[in-house]
């Protein structure tokens, strides 16, 4: 699992390059979207692990 912070840093860098016209090979919106989706999956797994560690077994109030 990658760090959500590193994923966001990657997204920021890619979006900045796309905005400024200095995109690298592989920089595109689809890649940004995929990294963001992976970040949400990573955060969900992290949250689940933390809840388990704390002994919280009931449903969360999302």
CSV table of N, CA, C and O in Angstrom, one decimal:
chain,number,residue,atom,x,y,z
A,1,UNK,N,0.9,-1.2,0.0
A,1,UNK,CA,0.0,0.0,0.0
A,1,UNK,C,0.9,1.2,0.0
A,1,UNK,O,1.8,1.4,0.8
A,2,UNK,N,0.6,2.1,-0.9
A,2,UNK,CA,1.4,3.4,-0.9
A,2,UNK,C,0.8,4.4,0.1
A,2,UNK,O,-0.3,4.2,0.5
A,3,UNK,N,1.6,5.3,0.4
A,3,UNK,CA,1.1,6.4,1.3
A,3,UNK,C,0.1,7.3,0.6
A,3,UNK,O,0.4,7.8,-0.5
A,4,UNK,N,-1.0,7.6,1.2
A,4,UNK,CA,-2.0,8.5,0.6
A,4,UNK,C,-1.3,9.9,0.4
A,4,UNK,O,-1.6,10.5,-0.6
A,5,UNK,N,-0.4,10.3,1.2
A,5,UNK,CA,0.3,11.6,1.1
A,5,UNK,C,1.1,11.6,-0.2
A,5,UNK,O,1.2,12.5,-1.0
A,6,UNK,N,1.9,10.5,-0.4
A,6,UNK,CA,2.7,10.4,-1.6
A,6,UNK,C,1.8,10.4,-2.9
A,6,UNK,O,2.2,10.9,-3.9
A,7,UNK,N,0.7,9.7,-2.8
A,7,UNK,CA,-0.3,9.7,-3.9
A,7,UNK,C,-0.8,11.1,-4.2
A,7,UNK,O,-0.9,11.5,-5.4
A,8,UNK,N,-1.1,11.8,-3.2
A,8,UNK,CA,-1.6,13.2,-3.4
A,8,UNK,C,-0.5,14.1,-4.0
A,8,UNK,O,-0.8,14.9,-4.8
A,9,UNK,N,0.7,13.9,-3.5
A,9,UNK,CA,1.8,14.6,-4.0
A,9,UNK,C,2.0,14.4,-5.5
A,9,UNK,O,2.3,15.3,-6.3
A,10,UNK,N,1.9,13.1,-5.9
A,10,UNK,CA,2.0,12.7,-7.3
A,10,UNK,C,0.9,13.4,-8.1
A,10,UNK,O,1.2,13.9,-9.2
A,11,UNK,N,-0.3,13.3,-7.6
A,11,UNK,CA,-1.4,14.0,-8.3
A,11,UNK,C,-1.2,15.5,-8.5
A,11,UNK,O,-1.4,16.0,-9.6
A,12,UNK,N,-0.7,16.1,-7.4
A,12,UNK,CA,-0.5,17.5,-7.5
A,12,UNK,C,0.6,17.8,-8.6
A,12,UNK,O,0.4,18.7,-9.4
A,13,UNK,N,1.7,17.1,-8.6
A,13,UNK,CA,2.7,17.3,-9.5
A,13,UNK,C,2.2,17.1,-11.0
A,13,UNK,O,2.5,17.9,-11.9
A,14,UNK,N,1.5,16.0,-11.2
A,14,UNK,CA,1.0,15.8,-12.5
A,14,UNK,C,0.0,16.9,-13.0
A,14,UNK,O,0.1,17.3,-14.1
A,15,UNK,N,-0.9,17.3,-12.1
A,15,UNK,CA,-1.8,18.3,-12.5
A,15,UNK,C,-1.1,19.7,-12.7
A,15,UNK,O,-1.4,20.4,-13.7
A,16,UNK,N,-0.1,19.9,-12.0
A,16,UNK,CA,0.7,21.2,-12.2
A,16,UNK,C,1.4,21.1,-13.5
A,16,UNK,O,1.4,22.1,-14.3
A,17,UNK,N,2.0,20.0,-13.9
A,17,UNK,CA,2.7,19.9,-15.2
A,17,UNK,C,1.7,20.0,-16.3
A,17,UNK,O,1.9,20.6,-17.3
A,18,UNK,N,0.5,19.3,-16.2
A,18,UNK,CA,-0.5,19.4,-17.2
A,18,UNK,C,-1.0,20.9,-17.4
A,18,UNK,O,-1.2,21.4,-18.5
A,19,UNK,N,-1.2,21.6,-16.3
A,19,UNK,CA,-1.6,23.0,-16.3
A,19,UNK,C,-0.6,23.9,-17.0
A,19,UNK,O,-1.0,24.8,-17.7
A,20,UNK,N,0.7,23.6,-16.7
A,20,UNK,CA,1.7,24.5,-17.2
A,20,UNK,C,2.3,24.1,-18.5
A,20,UNK,O,3.2,24.7,-19.0
A,21,UNK,N,1.7,23.0,-19.1
A,21,UNK,CA,2.1,22.6,-20.4
A,21,UNK,C,3.5,21.9,-20.4
A,21,UNK,O,4.2,21.9,-21.4
A,22,UNK,N,3.9,21.3,-19.3
A,22,UNK,CA,5.2,20.7,-19.2
A,22,UNK,C,5.0,19.2,-18.8
A,22,UNK,O,5.8,18.6,-18.1
A,23,UNK,N,3.9,18.6,-19.3
A,23,UNK,CA,3.6,17.2,-19.0
A,23,UNK,C,4.7,16.3,-19.4
A,23,UNK,O,5.4,16.5,-20.4
A,24,UNK,N,4.9,15.2,-18.6
A,24,UNK,CA,5.8,14.2,-18.9
A,24,UNK,C,5.1,13.0,-19.6
A,24,UNK,O,3.8,13.0,-19.6
A,25,UNK,N,5.8,12.1,-20.2
A,25,UNK,CA,5.2,10.9,-20.7
A,25,UNK,C,4.4,10.2,-19.6
A,25,UNK,O,4.9,10.0,-18.5
A,26,UNK,N,3.1,9.9,-19.9
A,26,UNK,CA,2.3,9.2,-18.9
A,26,UNK,C,1.5,10.1,-18.1
A,26,UNK,O,0.6,9.7,-17.3
A,27,UNK,N,1.7,11.4,-18.2
A,27,UNK,CA,0.9,12.4,-17.4
A,27,UNK,C,-0.4,12.6,-18.2
A,27,UNK,O,-0.4,13.1,-19.3
A,28,UNK,N,-1.5,12.2,-17.6
A,28,UNK,CA,-2.8,12.4,-18.1
A,28,UNK,C,-3.9,12.4,-17.1
A,28,UNK,O,-3.6,11.9,-16.0
A,29,UNK,N,-5.1,12.8,-17.4
A,29,UNK,CA,-6.2,12.9,-16.4
A,29,UNK,C,-6.6,11.5,-16.0
A,29,UNK,O,-6.9,11.3,-14.8
A,30,UNK,N,-6.5,10.5,-16.8
A,30,UNK,CA,-6.9,9.2,-16.5
A,30,UNK,C,-6.0,8.6,-15.4
A,30,UNK,O,-6.4,8.0,-14.4
A,31,UNK,N,-4.7,8.9,-15.5
A,31,UNK,CA,-3.7,8.5,-14.5
A,31,UNK,C,-4.0,9.2,-13.2
A,31,UNK,O,-4.0,8.5,-12.1
A,32,UNK,N,-4.3,10.4,-13.2
A,32,UNK,CA,-4.7,11.2,-12.0
A,32,UNK,C,-5.9,10.6,-11.3
A,32,UNK,O,-5.9,10.3,-10.1
A,33,UNK,N,-6.9,10.3,-12.1
A,33,UNK,CA,-8.1,9.7,-11.6
A,33,UNK,C,-7.8,8.3,-11.0
A,33,UNK,O,-8.3,8.0,-9.9
A,34,UNK,N,-7.0,7.5,-11.6
A,34,UNK,CA,-6.6,6.2,-11.0
A,34,UNK,C,-5.9,6.3,-9.7
A,34,UNK,O,-6.1,5.6,-8.8
A,35,UNK,N,-4.9,7.3,-9.6
A,35,UNK,CA,-4.2,7.5,-8.4
A,35,UNK,C,-5.1,8.0,-7.3
A,35,UNK,O,-5.0,7.5,-6.1
A,36,UNK,N,-6.1,8.8,-7.6
A,36,UNK,CA,-7.0,9.3,-6.6
A,36,UNK,C,-7.9,8.1,-6.1
A,36,UNK,O,-8.1,8.0,-4.9
A,37,UNK,N,-8.4,7.3,-7.0
A,37,UNK,CA,-9.2,6.1,-6.6
A,37,UNK,C,-8.4,5.2,-5.7
A,37,UNK,O,-8.9,4.7,-4.7
A,38,UNK,N,-7.1,5.0,-6.1
A,38,UNK,CA,-6.3,4.1,-5.3
A,38,UNK,C,-6.1,4.7,-3.9
A,38,UNK,O,-6.1,4.0,-2.9
A,39,UNK,N,-5.9,6.0,-3.8
A,39,UNK,CA,-5.8,6.7,-2.5
A,39,UNK,C,-7.0,6.4,-1.6
A,39,UNK,O,-6.9,6.2,-0.4
A,40,UNK,N,-8.2,6.5,-2.2
A,40,UNK,CA,-9.4,6.3,-1.4
A,40,UNK,C,-9.4,4.8,-0.9
A,40,UNK,O,-9.8,4.6,0.2
A,41,UNK,N,-9.0,3.9,-1.8
A,41,UNK,CA,-9.0,2.5,-1.4
A,41,UNK,C,-8.0,2.3,-0.2
A,41,UNK,O,-8.3,1.6,0.7
A,42,UNK,N,-6.8,2.9,-0.4
A,42,UNK,CA,-5.8,2.8,0.7
A,42,UNK,C,-6.3,3.4,2.0
A,42,UNK,O,-6.1,2.8,3.1
A,43,UNK,N,-7.0,4.6,1.9
A,43,UNK,CA,-7.5,5.2,3.1
A,43,UNK,C,-8.6,4.3,3.8
A,43,UNK,O,-8.7,4.2,5.0
A,44,UNK,N,-9.4,3.7,3.0
A,44,UNK,CA,-10.5,2.8,3.5
A,44,UNK,C,-9.9,1.6,4.2
A,44,UNK,O,-10.3,1.2,5.3
A,45,UNK,N,-8.8,1.0,3.6
A,45,UNK,CA,-8.2,-0.1,4.3
A,45,UNK,C,-7.5,0.3,5.6
A,45,UNK,O,-7.5,-0.4,6.6
A,46,UNK,N,-6.9,1.5,5.6
A,46,UNK,CA,-6.2,2.0,6.8
A,46,UNK,C,-7.2,2.3,7.9
A,46,UNK,O,-7.0,1.9,9.0
A,47,UNK,N,-8.4,2.9,7.5
A,47,UNK,CA,-9.4,3.1,8.5
A,47,UNK,C,-10.0,1.8,9.1
A,47,UNK,O,-10.2,1.7,10.3
A,48,UNK,N,-10.2,0.8,8.2
A,48,UNK,CA,-10.6,-0.5,8.7
A,48,UNK,C,-9.7,-1.1,9.7
A,48,UNK,O,-10.0,-1.6,10.7
A,49,UNK,N,-8.4,-1.0,9.4
A,49,UNK,CA,-7.3,-1.6,10.2
A,49,UNK,C,-7.3,-0.8,11.6
A,49,UNK,O,-7.1,-1.4,12.6
A,50,UNK,N,-7.4,0.5,11.5
A,50,UNK,CA,-7.4,1.3,12.8
A,50,UNK,C,-8.7,0.9,13.6
A,50,UNK,O,-8.5,0.8,14.8
A,51,UNK,N,-9.8,0.8,13.0
A,51,UNK,CA,-11.0,0.5,13.8
A,51,UNK,C,-10.9,-0.9,14.4
A,51,UNK,O,-11.2,-1.1,15.5
A,52,UNK,N,-10.3,-1.9,13.7
A,52,UNK,CA,-10.1,-3.2,14.2
A,52,UNK,C,-9.1,-3.2,15.4
A,52,UNK,O,-9.3,-3.8,16.4
A,53,UNK,N,-8.0,-2.4,15.2
A,53,UNK,CA,-7.0,-2.3,16.3
A,53,UNK,C,-7.6,-1.7,17.5
A,53,UNK,O,-7.3,-2.0,18.6
A,54,UNK,N,-8.6,-0.8,17.4
A,54,UNK,CA,-9.3,-0.1,18.5
A,54,UNK,C,-10.4,-0.9,19.1
A,54,UNK,O,-11.0,-0.6,20.1
A,55,UNK,N,-10.8,-2.0,18.4
A,55,UNK,CA,-11.8,-2.9,18.9
A,55,UNK,C,-13.2,-2.3,18.5
A,55,UNK,O,-14.2,-2.7,19.1
A,56,UNK,N,-13.3,-1.5,17.5
A,56,UNK,CA,-14.6,-0.9,17.1
A,56,UNK,C,-15.2,-1.9,16.1
A,56,UNK,O,-14.6,-2.1,15.0
A,57,UNK,N,-16.3,-2.5,16.4
A,57,UNK,CA,-16.8,-3.5,15.5
A,57,UNK,C,-18.1,-3.1,14.9
A,57,UNK,O,-18.6,-3.7,14.0
A,58,UNK,N,-18.8,-2.1,15.4
A,58,UNK,CA,-20.1,-1.7,14.9
A,58,UNK,C,-19.9,-0.9,13.6
A,58,UNK,O,-18.8,-0.5,13.2
A,59,UNK,N,-21.0,-0.6,13.0
A,59,UNK,CA,-21.0,0.2,11.8
A,59,UNK,C,-20.5,1.6,12.0
A,59,UNK,O,-20.7,2.2,13.1
A,60,UNK,N,-19.8,2.1,11.0
A,60,UNK,CA,-19.4,3.5,11.2
A,60,UNK,C,-20.5,4.4,10.7
A,60,UNK,O,-21.4,4.0,10.0
A,61,UNK,N,-20.4,5.7,11.1
A,61,UNK,CA,-21.5,6.7,10.8
A,61,UNK,C,-20.9,7.6,9.7
A,61,UNK,O,-20.4,8.6,10.0
A,62,UNK,N,-21.0,7.1,8.5
A,62,UNK,CA,-20.4,7.9,7.3
A,62,UNK,C,-21.4,8.7,6.7
A,62,UNK,O,-22.5,8.5,6.5
